[in-house]
């Protein structure tokens, strides 16, 4: 059985961009360990040869035509931005990476 | 020890579509920031993507041109990572069922043909742009989402290239294909064609690949070539001094022409790809593929061969003309008007490209149609105007949009081929230059060239030089 | 004239068209009742009184001029606060979206506007629709109108409580693993979760994209039919919305139910079900027999795997869907000077609640390198088996009768410290979402403490008509729907 350690929880929190206090970390570790432990009920099922089902509907080939529609006014786009200039969203200086 | 360089390239090409991948926003380059966005490409909560059919079909053209196996069912996956230019903090891309896999591209280097494997061809959406304000005191980065959601084609090559020359040939051939098939306009300066290179070195004949260095921020083909050369020297130097080259991601510094390790912390990347649940799978039927094939124009390689074999063009000329589809199309349409192919090719590579360069424009922007060019070439080959007048007339056509005949007529540029009319001019020139006449009569043939030049000058280029020569001969009693 | 708040949506509309009442009178009556009652119930996050009165005035004006009005003209409707409304805050009951005002309307909102329904407010929910008590709202706890010390269920607890308390005749919710049906059962109202793809999800702030479906709350199946007719149908903005034609549900409702085959799944009546709930299900089966239906024992063998499968797939999708809440382009941003990476983490940690964090981490885990195959991919395979259970069963019966939740509504705070126990209570509802099937929950009697007990009918894809018809016949044959919570106006 997969044991969920505090290391695992820290890694997962990091990928999820969440900061956990020590107390939260301990609490989540216990809960996630219990819940993920419960998920292992699925291991008792033999699913050899079973095709994964990602979507309940068997829809295929849904497209739009390559036609231009009106874009939103810039004021609307920026209306909800927590920090902005007249024409763009603002964030703390980003050092170019990927 | 002898080393060889091992190179694989990832190419991102923006599709030449009117609208974005998943919404109806325009994809025009250079619009004011954040004016080509909508709730969908802003990644607002509650919004959903709908696939642009044209982008899929253009992707299929690329996959077919690169001889890929086409997936019978393809689907989009989400690539999860946080970055400020990515409003949803996931990129809709493909991972598990790529549009095309296991293809190849043939390139020619030093007269040798090489096959470069294509691992896969897939569809994705572009990210927005981060702008660092020019004001050095500015303590922020601005985000422009105009580019976010632009349809992208990613082409991942196998590490099959062994030199910067091969990489260069690969990039050029790929760009020619993408342009020819109307897939992408491949304007590097607008970022519609971008590369990342995986570069390693190993001892010649080695089995194992060396540690791979990934170089990003390569925004021109020459940057790729320089980065490969730079990395080759750097990595060989490390190995020669007994060190090992670490696998890492580097950025190309355009100004200093060096690679630099990425400054940000190198997190272990875990993209957590999973099927995009907001989109449904795409089934590619043989019928659909046939339709796409029918819409595909001839590939550049095929066209080059045809120009060489059927039109008797020298391979060099065929290469230059086929590089850009509009040029090749224009050339063919000119030839269809009855112009001798090599003559048409000379005009394309000479005057036409000179004007395009001078004006920094596309051939479709010129007011001169192929029949108009054919008419002009006809006037020259029929000796109605001289070659040099032809060049002047072409420039005039490009400015005014008038036909060659009209311009020749209006400006009286027709060649003087009437011996009676020209004889008077020749006589005058001979009378004005007795020294030259004496030289000629004493056997100095250079003097004849001088006299013809004077005749041309007197007629403002309109004299038929052959006739003028004959008249000099006759009148000097030679 | 009977009390306006006692009338069904259909009757309200008819009275308006007959000139017996104005839209303004209807809306004012409901706004007044919200004013009187909602302090105790806490169903609403936002009441859009001004816009509702404007809309009512517009409808009255058009009626005066003899102009046409839509099929829901004058009918107030409450919307779960995860449905985007242009110009009206849409918070998902989360701090991170506390001040978010969408610049666009969800497709269902557009359709309601076109039908001339009157939007009266946005209702409370478990943050981002993650929960089954509405206690996971960042703003307020909603009370069960039948017993104010109990939960209304969730996550659409605000919508269910609003209809039960007579604060709106109609409401919309969303159902990802039971989030319409369970609160409908706890609050004694009718909750319809349509087939996946029946109603456009465009503008529904996603929890789990392959499971989410917008559905209705009403006092009876007839009003559910009326509302579904308005909101159902293909939407070119939602690639997962179905092309199926929309039937005339109201007309279909009246057809006879004699001879209908109803399956009773033995796994749903096994260990873990409270006696009052089991009794209600068995009594409902008897009522169906009385109506001429044939009740058949059936098996859905993979039922015990539904909860684990649902939570793996649901949280995996959620971990990605909720990544966009980062304080950059909209929503709450952490204060202070910091780099972008810290800005993400601090904004999210301050803006999201514990249950949401828990599910984001569960989903991130299930998709992460080394665990993808064992958890996410495995769950997708079991999802196929669960869907096949239903396909097989529904080849032999027309619909399936089942409990909605193992118990009646519980006390507030009772389940708050045991997330797994709360997850396990989704046992009877989550499989329906995995299979994408339609289901309707409705009041089928009274259980412990005089609280309503709901049952549900599940059916084949796009056969909402059959479910509505049987639920309607059930209502005509019983008087459970007459019971009302005891809420006196001040
Ligand atoms: Zn857009």
mmCIF file of C-alpha atoms and ligand atoms in Angstrom, chain A residues 71, chain B residues 20 23-25 36-42 148, ligand 1:
data_model
loop_
_atom_site.group_PDB
_atom_site.id
_atom_site.type_symbol
_atom_site.label_atom_id
_atom_site.label_comp_id
_atom_site.label_asym_id
_atom_site.label_seq_id
_atom_site.Cartn_x
_atom_site.Cartn_y
_atom_site.Cartn_z
ATOM 1 C CA UNK A 71 -12.643 40.207 -29.313
ATOM 2 C CA UNK B 20 -7.152 31.275 -32.744
ATOM 3 C CA UNK B 23 -11.807 30.862 -29.974
ATOM 4 C CA UNK B 24 -12.658 33.407 -32.672
ATOM 5 C CA UNK B 25 -10.062 36.032 -31.778
ATOM 6 C CA UNK B 36 -7.191 40.396 -29.414
ATOM 7 C CA UNK B 37 -8.525 38.415 -26.483
ATOM 8 C CA UNK B 38 -11.862 37.124 -25.245
ATOM 9 C CA UNK B 39 -13.022 35.251 -22.138
ATOM 10 C CA UNK B 40 -11.881 31.947 -23.710
ATOM 11 C CA UNK B 41 -8.261 32.893 -24.457
ATOM 12 C CA UNK B 42 -8.076 34.950 -21.264
ATOM 13 C CA UNK B 148 -2.374 33.319 -26.110
HETATM 14 ZN ZN1 LIG D 1 -10.160 34.642 -27.696
#
